[in-house]
Amino acid sequence: MISIALDGPAGAGKSSIAKGVAKELGFIYVDTGALYRTVGLYFINRGIGTELECDIEKNLNNISVDIKFVEGVQHVFLNGEDVSDKIRTPEASMMASAVSAKPAVRAFLLGMQRKLAEDNNVLMDGRDIGTVVLPEATLKFFVTASAEQRANRRYKELIEKGEKVNYEDVYNDIVTRDYNDSHREIAPLKPAKDSIMFDTSNINLEESVEKLSAIIKERISVD
Ligand code: DC
């Protein structure tokens, strides 16, 4: 099986690019951030705050996270409920960042991610795919863009969805999450030694998909 790791900070365009490239290559696109968001949602539903003052492992025993692909589109389930939309709020973003710093949560989600790559040709996006989840991935990319660009894009996305947000909050969220994600002790966000840097600050989505697909096709033979 072919696996392509796509890591990078929040809002660099990873998921939109990955969706386009996966379609182009006929691979499945796995958004691993959605898994952390799903675990985070469980804690939100239980009224637990981002400081996570509770027995994490005990809570994980009550959580089942499933991932299914409906016409190529990923859906995530929390204890049987499709929560694919509910995990897309700023609150769920912050909670995902908080739970993702917990070793028990990362261990809980690791097997599921590896199994998906074992059974399918995947394009997997996250923070530690090239470094931890799939260290033997066929190709690894580290997708970046400036914090301002990323905040701009995320802000537009949320406004289009009808969320009531202001730019300052979105920008601060991005900077806080960058800091948390790259300074945590376990699986911090950093490029794998053998990853290819891909900066999207000055190219749009269409160009990014085209460029990344071309690099992949050049390096591996995709039928
Ligand atoms: O990609 P995203 O914004 O949906 O991710 C939500 C949070 O989950 C983000 O703060 C970092 C964390 N995450 C992670 O630690 N490891 C991954 N493989 C994917 C996401």
PDB file of C-alpha atoms and ligand atoms in Angstrom:
ATOM      1  CA  MET A   1       0.000   0.000   0.000  1.00  0.00           C
ATOM      2  CA  ILE A   2       1.085   3.564  -0.647  1.00  0.00           C
ATOM      3  CA  SER A   3       0.915   6.054   2.205  1.00  0.00           C
ATOM      4  CA  ILE A   4       1.506   9.751   1.962  1.00  0.00           C
ATOM      5  CA  ALA A   5       1.963  11.741   5.155  1.00  0.00           C
ATOM      6  CA  LEU A   6       0.905  15.360   5.239  1.00  0.00           C
ATOM      7  CA  ASP A   7       1.844  17.176   8.430  1.00  0.00           C
ATOM      8  CA  GLY A   8       1.790  20.841   9.307  1.00  0.00           C
ATOM      9  CA  PRO A   9       0.210  23.516  11.482  1.00  0.00           C
ATOM     10  CA  ALA A  10      -3.495  24.359  11.711  1.00  0.00           C
ATOM     11  CA  GLY A  11      -4.914  26.205   8.725  1.00  0.00           C
ATOM     12  CA  ALA A  12      -2.050  25.617   6.269  1.00  0.00           C
ATOM     13  CA  GLY A  13      -4.620  24.165   3.885  1.00  0.00           C
ATOM     14  CA  LYS A  14      -3.662  20.547   4.485  1.00  0.00           C
ATOM     15  CA  SER A  15      -7.171  19.134   4.486  1.00  0.00           C
ATOM     16  CA  SER A  16      -8.402  20.975   1.387  1.00  0.00           C
ATOM     17  CA  ILE A  17      -5.215  20.128  -0.484  1.00  0.00           C
ATOM     18  CA  ALA A  18      -5.304  16.518   0.689  1.00  0.00           C
ATOM     19  CA  LYS A  19      -8.919  16.105  -0.435  1.00  0.00           C
ATOM     20  CA  GLY A  20      -8.061  17.338  -3.911  1.00  0.00           C
ATOM     21  CA  VAL A  21      -4.902  15.287  -4.218  1.00  0.00           C
ATOM     22  CA  ALA A  22      -6.565  12.114  -2.877  1.00  0.00           C
ATOM     23  CA  LYS A  23      -9.268  12.477  -5.527  1.00  0.00           C
ATOM     24  CA  GLU A  24      -6.671  12.979  -8.211  1.00  0.00           C
ATOM     25  CA  LEU A  25      -4.753   9.856  -7.128  1.00  0.00           C
ATOM     26  CA  GLY A  26      -7.747   7.683  -6.161  1.00  0.00           C
ATOM     27  CA  PHE A  27      -6.501   7.358  -2.564  1.00  0.00           C
ATOM     28  CA  ILE A  28      -8.570   7.759   0.567  1.00  0.00           C
ATOM     29  CA  TYR A  29      -8.049  10.919   2.540  1.00  0.00           C
ATOM     30  CA  VAL A  30      -7.729  10.440   6.294  1.00  0.00           C
ATOM     31  CA  ASP A  31      -8.104  13.548   8.435  1.00  0.00           C
ATOM     32  CA  THR A  32      -6.578  12.507  11.771  1.00  0.00           C
ATOM     33  CA  GLY A  33      -7.355  15.861  13.425  1.00  0.00           C
ATOM     34  CA  ALA A  34     -11.018  14.784  13.288  1.00  0.00           C
ATOM     35  CA  LEU A  35     -10.171  11.864  15.584  1.00  0.00           C
ATOM     36  CA  TYR A  36      -8.674  14.166  18.237  1.00  0.00           C
ATOM     37  CA  ARG A  37     -11.644  16.489  17.838  1.00  0.00           C
ATOM     38  CA  THR A  38     -14.001  13.548  18.405  1.00  0.00           C
ATOM     39  CA  VAL A  39     -12.255  12.581  21.635  1.00  0.00           C
ATOM     40  CA  GLY A  40     -12.306  16.275  22.616  1.00  0.00           C
ATOM     41  CA  LEU A  41     -16.041  16.465  21.989  1.00  0.00           C
ATOM     42  CA  TYR A  42     -16.603  13.665  24.481  1.00  0.00           C
ATOM     43  CA  PHE A  43     -14.927  15.740  27.194  1.00  0.00           C
ATOM     44  CA  ILE A  44     -16.851  18.875  26.176  1.00  0.00           C
ATOM     45  CA  ASN A  45     -20.107  16.902  26.399  1.00  0.00           C
ATOM     46  CA  ARG A  46     -19.124  15.806  29.884  1.00  0.00           C
ATOM     47  CA  GLY A  47     -18.600  19.423  30.930  1.00  0.00           C
ATOM     48  CA  ILE A  48     -14.841  18.975  31.378  1.00  0.00           C
ATOM     49  CA  GLY A  49     -12.635  22.005  30.574  1.00  0.00           C
ATOM     50  CA  THR A  50      -9.383  22.191  28.584  1.00  0.00           C
ATOM     51  CA  GLU A  51      -7.314  21.740  31.742  1.00  0.00           C
ATOM     52  CA  LEU A  52      -8.714  18.185  31.690  1.00  0.00           C
ATOM     53  CA  GLU A  53      -8.939  17.698  35.403  1.00  0.00           C
ATOM     54  CA  CYS A  54     -10.188  14.143  35.320  1.00  0.00           C
ATOM     55  CA  ASP A  55      -9.001  10.568  34.916  1.00  0.00           C
ATOM     56  CA  ILE A  56      -8.308  10.531  31.180  1.00  0.00           C
ATOM     57  CA  GLU A  57      -7.783   6.775  30.889  1.00  0.00           C
ATOM     58  CA  LYS A  58     -10.997   5.990  32.725  1.00  0.00           C
ATOM     59  CA  ASN A  59     -12.883   8.290  30.346  1.00  0.00           C
ATOM     60  CA  LEU A  60     -11.234   6.701  27.313  1.00  0.00           C
ATOM     61  CA  ASN A  61     -12.704   3.365  28.391  1.00  0.00           C
ATOM     62  CA  ASN A  62     -16.142   4.845  27.732  1.00  0.00           C
ATOM     63  CA  ILE A  63     -15.319   6.207  24.294  1.00  0.00           C
ATOM     64  CA  SER A  64     -15.593   4.469  20.991  1.00  0.00           C
ATOM     65  CA  VAL A  65     -14.337   6.383  17.979  1.00  0.00           C
ATOM     66  CA  ASP A  66     -15.096   5.085  14.509  1.00  0.00           C
ATOM     67  CA  ILE A  67     -14.238   6.354  11.096  1.00  0.00           C
ATOM     68  CA  LYS A  68     -16.222   5.497   7.969  1.00  0.00           C
ATOM     69  CA  PHE A  69     -15.994   6.609   4.375  1.00  0.00           C
ATOM     70  CA  VAL A  70     -19.241   7.510   2.646  1.00  0.00           C
ATOM     71  CA  GLU A  71     -18.641   8.053  -1.074  1.00  0.00           C
ATOM     72  CA  GLY A  72     -15.014   8.795  -0.292  1.00  0.00           C
ATOM     73  CA  VAL A  73     -15.887  11.337   2.404  1.00  0.00           C
ATOM     74  CA  GLN A  74     -14.727  10.674   5.943  1.00  0.00           C
ATOM     75  CA  HIS A  75     -17.287  10.600   8.739  1.00  0.00           C
ATOM     76  CA  VAL A  76     -16.362  10.258  12.412  1.00  0.00           C
ATOM     77  CA  PHE A  77     -18.533   8.646  15.050  1.00  0.00           C
ATOM     78  CA  LEU A  78     -18.487   9.125  18.806  1.00  0.00           C
ATOM     79  CA  ASN A  79     -20.153   6.204  20.563  1.00  0.00           C
ATOM     80  CA  GLY A  80     -22.189   5.514  17.445  1.00  0.00           C
ATOM     81  CA  GLU A  81     -23.243   9.119  16.717  1.00  0.00           C
ATOM     82  CA  ASP A  82     -22.026  10.821  13.541  1.00  0.00           C
ATOM     83  CA  VAL A  83     -20.296  13.928  14.947  1.00  0.00           C
ATOM     84  CA  SER A  84     -18.583  15.042  11.731  1.00  0.00           C
ATOM     85  CA  ASP A  85     -20.243  18.488  11.926  1.00  0.00           C
ATOM     86  CA  LYS A  86     -20.238  18.933  15.690  1.00  0.00           C
ATOM     87  CA  ILE A  87     -16.428  18.725  15.867  1.00  0.00           C
ATOM     88  CA  ARG A  88     -15.952  21.789  13.634  1.00  0.00           C
ATOM     89  CA  THR A  89     -16.335  24.542  16.223  1.00  0.00           C
ATOM     90  CA  PRO A  90     -13.627  26.765  17.749  1.00  0.00           C
ATOM     91  CA  GLU A  91     -14.378  25.134  21.130  1.00  0.00           C
ATOM     92  CA  ALA A  92     -13.790  21.661  19.670  1.00  0.00           C
ATOM     93  CA  SER A  93     -10.536  22.917  18.086  1.00  0.00           C
ATOM     94  CA  MET A  94      -9.156  24.057  21.420  1.00  0.00           C
ATOM     95  CA  MET A  95     -10.278  20.870  23.140  1.00  0.00           C
ATOM     96  CA  ALA A  96      -8.701  18.743  20.393  1.00  0.00           C
ATOM     97  CA  SER A  97      -5.419  20.548  20.992  1.00  0.00           C
ATOM     98  CA  ALA A  98      -5.722  19.904  24.749  1.00  0.00           C
ATOM     99  CA  VAL A  99      -6.534  16.184  24.485  1.00  0.00           C
ATOM    100  CA  SER A 100      -3.888  15.660  21.812  1.00  0.00           C
ATOM    101  CA  ALA A 101      -1.175  16.543  24.368  1.00  0.00           C
ATOM    102  CA  LYS A 102      -2.182  13.528  26.471  1.00  0.00           C
ATOM    103  CA  PRO A 103      -0.115  10.379  25.802  1.00  0.00           C
ATOM    104  CA  ALA A 104      -3.086   8.141  26.635  1.00  0.00           C
ATOM    105  CA  VAL A 105      -5.191   9.808  23.945  1.00  0.00           C
ATOM    106  CA  ARG A 106      -2.447   9.510  21.329  1.00  0.00           C
ATOM    107  CA  ALA A 107      -1.969   5.824  22.169  1.00  0.00           C
ATOM    108  CA  PHE A 108      -5.748   5.317  22.003  1.00  0.00           C
ATOM    109  CA  LEU A 109      -5.898   6.639  18.411  1.00  0.00           C
ATOM    110  CA  LEU A 110      -2.632   5.221  17.066  1.00  0.00           C
ATOM    111  CA  GLY A 111      -3.750   1.714  16.100  1.00  0.00           C
ATOM    112  CA  MET A 112      -6.762   2.975  14.167  1.00  0.00           C
ATOM    113  CA  GLN A 113      -4.606   5.288  12.062  1.00  0.00           C
ATOM    114  CA  ARG A 114      -2.028   2.613  11.279  1.00  0.00           C
ATOM    115  CA  LYS A 115      -4.722   0.086  10.353  1.00  0.00           C
ATOM    116  CA  LEU A 116      -6.221   2.509   7.825  1.00  0.00           C
ATOM    117  CA  ALA A 117      -2.834   2.867   6.151  1.00  0.00           C
ATOM    118  CA  GLU A 118      -2.313  -0.894   6.184  1.00  0.00           C
ATOM    119  CA  ASP A 119      -5.563  -1.562   4.360  1.00  0.00           C
ATOM    120  CA  ASN A 120      -5.720   1.366   1.911  1.00  0.00           C
ATOM    121  CA  ASN A 121      -3.685   3.695  -0.218  1.00  0.00           C
ATOM    122  CA  VAL A 122      -3.916   6.790   1.946  1.00  0.00           C
ATOM    123  CA  LEU A 123      -3.164  10.422   2.083  1.00  0.00           C
ATOM    124  CA  MET A 124      -3.133  11.067   5.814  1.00  0.00           C
ATOM    125  CA  ASP A 125      -3.036  14.522   7.324  1.00  0.00           C
ATOM    126  CA  GLY A 126      -2.113  15.447  10.884  1.00  0.00           C
ATOM    127  CA  ARG A 127       0.805  16.600  13.008  1.00  0.00           C
ATOM    128  CA  ASP A 128       2.839  13.456  13.627  1.00  0.00           C
ATOM    129  CA  ILE A 129       2.018  11.225  10.678  1.00  0.00           C
ATOM    130  CA  GLY A 130       5.522  11.243   9.178  1.00  0.00           C
ATOM    131  CA  THR A 131       7.274  11.200  12.550  1.00  0.00           C
ATOM    132  CA  VAL A 132       5.206   8.760  14.636  1.00  0.00           C
ATOM    133  CA  VAL A 133       2.144   7.218  12.983  1.00  0.00           C
ATOM    134  CA  LEU A 134       3.678   6.215   9.648  1.00  0.00           C
ATOM    135  CA  PRO A 135       7.453   6.613   9.951  1.00  0.00           C
ATOM    136  CA  GLU A 136       7.758   4.341   6.915  1.00  0.00           C
ATOM    137  CA  ALA A 137       5.348   6.383   4.766  1.00  0.00           C
ATOM    138  CA  THR A 138       6.093   6.285   1.049  1.00  0.00           C
ATOM    139  CA  LEU A 139       6.330  10.079   0.927  1.00  0.00           C
ATOM    140  CA  LYS A 140       6.149  12.787   3.587  1.00  0.00           C
ATOM    141  CA  PHE A 141       5.234  16.435   3.237  1.00  0.00           C
ATOM    142  CA  PHE A 142       5.321  19.277   5.730  1.00  0.00           C
ATOM    143  CA  VAL A 143       2.741  21.845   4.657  1.00  0.00           C
ATOM    144  CA  THR A 144       3.129  25.373   6.019  1.00  0.00           C
ATOM    145  CA  ALA A 145       1.949  28.952   5.494  1.00  0.00           C
ATOM    146  CA  SER A 146       2.353  32.166   7.499  1.00  0.00           C
ATOM    147  CA  ALA A 147       0.146  32.501  10.620  1.00  0.00           C
ATOM    148  CA  GLU A 148      -1.631  35.522   9.049  1.00  0.00           C
ATOM    149  CA  GLN A 149      -2.474  33.600   5.885  1.00  0.00           C
ATOM    150  CA  ARG A 150      -3.699  30.642   7.867  1.00  0.00           C
ATOM    151  CA  ALA A 151      -5.852  32.813  10.132  1.00  0.00           C
ATOM    152  CA  ASN A 152      -7.317  34.554   7.064  1.00  0.00           C
ATOM    153  CA  ARG A 153      -8.306  31.271   5.488  1.00  0.00           C
ATOM    154  CA  ARG A 154      -9.761  29.773   8.680  1.00  0.00           C
ATOM    155  CA  TYR A 155     -11.705  33.002   9.347  1.00  0.00           C
ATOM    156  CA  LYS A 156     -13.273  32.950   5.876  1.00  0.00           C
ATOM    157  CA  GLU A 157     -14.123  29.263   6.245  1.00  0.00           C
ATOM    158  CA  LEU A 158     -15.892  29.806   9.571  1.00  0.00           C
ATOM    159  CA  ILE A 159     -17.777  32.889   8.349  1.00  0.00           C
ATOM    160  CA  GLU A 160     -18.959  30.961   5.284  1.00  0.00           C
ATOM    161  CA  LYS A 161     -20.296  28.292   7.623  1.00  0.00           C
ATOM    162  CA  GLY A 162     -22.269  30.951   9.471  1.00  0.00           C
ATOM    163  CA  GLU A 163     -20.153  30.853  12.657  1.00  0.00           C
ATOM    164  CA  LYS A 164     -20.001  34.125  14.589  1.00  0.00           C
ATOM    165  CA  VAL A 165     -16.276  34.725  14.971  1.00  0.00           C
ATOM    166  CA  ASN A 166     -13.890  37.655  14.777  1.00  0.00           C
ATOM    167  CA  TYR A 167     -10.515  37.666  13.049  1.00  0.00           C
ATOM    168  CA  GLU A 168      -8.507  38.446  16.209  1.00  0.00           C
ATOM    169  CA  ASP A 169      -9.897  35.376  17.985  1.00  0.00           C
ATOM    170  CA  VAL A 170      -9.179  33.127  15.009  1.00  0.00           C
ATOM    171  CA  TYR A 171      -5.620  34.481  14.745  1.00  0.00           C
ATOM    172  CA  ASN A 172      -5.001  34.055  18.480  1.00  0.00           C
ATOM    173  CA  ASP A 173      -6.427  30.531  18.338  1.00  0.00           C
ATOM    174  CA  ILE A 174      -4.004  29.618  15.557  1.00  0.00           C
ATOM    175  CA  VAL A 175      -0.998  31.052  17.392  1.00  0.00           C
ATOM    176  CA  THR A 176      -1.991  29.333  20.649  1.00  0.00           C
ATOM    177  CA  ARG A 177      -2.552  26.006  18.925  1.00  0.00           C
ATOM    178  CA  ASP A 178       0.753  26.285  17.037  1.00  0.00           C
ATOM    179  CA  TYR A 179       2.504  26.832  20.336  1.00  0.00           C
ATOM    180  CA  ASN A 180       0.696  23.974  22.100  1.00  0.00           C
ATOM    181  CA  ASP A 181       1.116  21.563  19.208  1.00  0.00           C
ATOM    182  CA  SER A 182       4.832  22.214  18.753  1.00  0.00           C
ATOM    183  CA  HIS A 183       5.798  22.425  22.430  1.00  0.00           C
ATOM    184  CA  ARG A 184       4.038  19.400  23.863  1.00  0.00           C
ATOM    185  CA  GLU A 185       6.280  16.628  25.111  1.00  0.00           C
ATOM    186  CA  ILE A 186       4.714  13.849  23.130  1.00  0.00           C
ATOM    187  CA  ALA A 187       4.689  13.777  19.314  1.00  0.00           C
ATOM    188  CA  PRO A 188       5.241  17.534  18.890  1.00  0.00           C
ATOM    189  CA  LEU A 189       4.541  19.117  15.540  1.00  0.00           C
ATOM    190  CA  LYS A 190       7.801  19.100  13.608  1.00  0.00           C
ATOM    191  CA  PRO A 191       8.871  18.078  10.122  1.00  0.00           C
ATOM    192  CA  ALA A 192      10.143  14.523   9.747  1.00  0.00           C
ATOM    193  CA  LYS A 193      13.806  14.454   8.684  1.00  0.00           C
ATOM    194  CA  ASP A 194      12.853  13.057   5.306  1.00  0.00           C
ATOM    195  CA  SER A 195       9.849  15.303   4.639  1.00  0.00           C
ATOM    196  CA  ILE A 196       9.442  17.659   1.705  1.00  0.00           C
ATOM    197  CA  MET A 197       8.610  21.260   2.697  1.00  0.00           C
ATOM    198  CA  PHE A 198       5.554  22.636   0.932  1.00  0.00           C
ATOM    199  CA  ASP A 199       4.734  26.329   1.550  1.00  0.00           C
ATOM    200  CA  THR A 200       1.240  27.446   0.546  1.00  0.00           C
ATOM    201  CA  SER A 201       1.502  31.128   1.627  1.00  0.00           C
ATOM    202  CA  ASN A 202       1.585  32.413  -1.929  1.00  0.00           C
ATOM    203  CA  ILE A 203      -0.316  29.815  -3.899  1.00  0.00           C
ATOM    204  CA  ASN A 204      -4.024  29.126  -3.966  1.00  0.00           C
ATOM    205  CA  LEU A 205      -5.777  25.833  -3.381  1.00  0.00           C
ATOM    206  CA  GLU A 206      -5.983  24.822  -7.030  1.00  0.00           C
ATOM    207  CA  GLU A 207      -2.290  25.490  -7.575  1.00  0.00           C
ATOM    208  CA  SER A 208      -1.390  23.643  -4.380  1.00  0.00           C
ATOM    209  CA  VAL A 209      -3.340  20.535  -5.444  1.00  0.00           C
ATOM    210  CA  GLU A 210      -1.765  20.618  -8.885  1.00  0.00           C
ATOM    211  CA  LYS A 211       1.747  21.114  -7.574  1.00  0.00           C
ATOM    212  CA  LEU A 212       1.541  18.477  -4.852  1.00  0.00           C
ATOM    213  CA  SER A 213      -0.054  15.904  -7.187  1.00  0.00           C
ATOM    214  CA  ALA A 214       2.728  16.531  -9.690  1.00  0.00           C
ATOM    215  CA  ILE A 215       5.452  16.022  -7.060  1.00  0.00           C
ATOM    216  CA  ILE A 216       3.820  12.772  -5.905  1.00  0.00           C
ATOM    217  CA  LYS A 217       3.376  11.421  -9.425  1.00  0.00           C
ATOM    218  CA  GLU A 218       6.956  12.278 -10.221  1.00  0.00           C
ATOM    219  CA  ARG A 219       8.243  10.333  -7.233  1.00  0.00           C
ATOM    220  CA  ILE A 220       6.036   7.268  -7.147  1.00  0.00           C
ATOM    221  CA  SER A 221       4.231   5.351  -9.799  1.00  0.00           C
ATOM    222  CA  VAL A 222       0.492   5.716  -9.245  1.00  0.00           C
ATOM    223  CA  ASP A 223      -1.683   3.525 -11.486  1.00  0.00           C
TER     224      ASP A 223
HETATM  225  O1   DC B   1      -6.027  19.363  12.076  1.00  0.00           O
HETATM  226  P1   DC B   1      -6.986  19.839  13.130  1.00  0.00           P
HETATM  227  O2   DC B   1      -6.932  21.321  13.337  1.00  0.00           O
HETATM  228  O3   DC B   1      -8.376  19.334  12.928  1.00  0.00           O
HETATM  229  O4   DC B   1      -6.454  19.160  14.493  1.00  0.00           O
HETATM  230  C1   DC B   1      -7.054  19.381  15.727  1.00  0.00           C
HETATM  231  C2   DC B   1      -6.014  19.261  16.855  1.00  0.00           C
HETATM  232  O5   DC B   1      -5.585  17.910  16.962  1.00  0.00           O
HETATM  233  C3   DC B   1      -4.754  20.099  16.671  1.00  0.00           C
HETATM  234  O6   DC B   1      -4.645  21.087  17.669  1.00  0.00           O
HETATM  235  C4   DC B   1      -3.604  19.158  16.810  1.00  0.00           C
HETATM  236  C5   DC B   1      -4.180  17.829  17.108  1.00  0.00           C
HETATM  237  N1   DC B   1      -3.672  16.785  16.209  1.00  0.00           N
HETATM  238  C6   DC B   1      -2.588  16.066  16.631  1.00  0.00           C
HETATM  239  O7   DC B   1      -2.046  16.329  17.708  1.00  0.00           O
HETATM  240  N2   DC B   1      -2.119  15.045  15.859  1.00  0.00           N
HETATM  241  C7   DC B   1      -2.685  14.764  14.679  1.00  0.00           C
HETATM  242  N3   DC B   1      -2.208  13.754  13.959  1.00  0.00           N
HETATM  243  C8   DC B   1      -3.786  15.519  14.209  1.00  0.00           C
HETATM  244  C9   DC B   1      -4.245  16.541  15.011  1.00  0.00           C
END
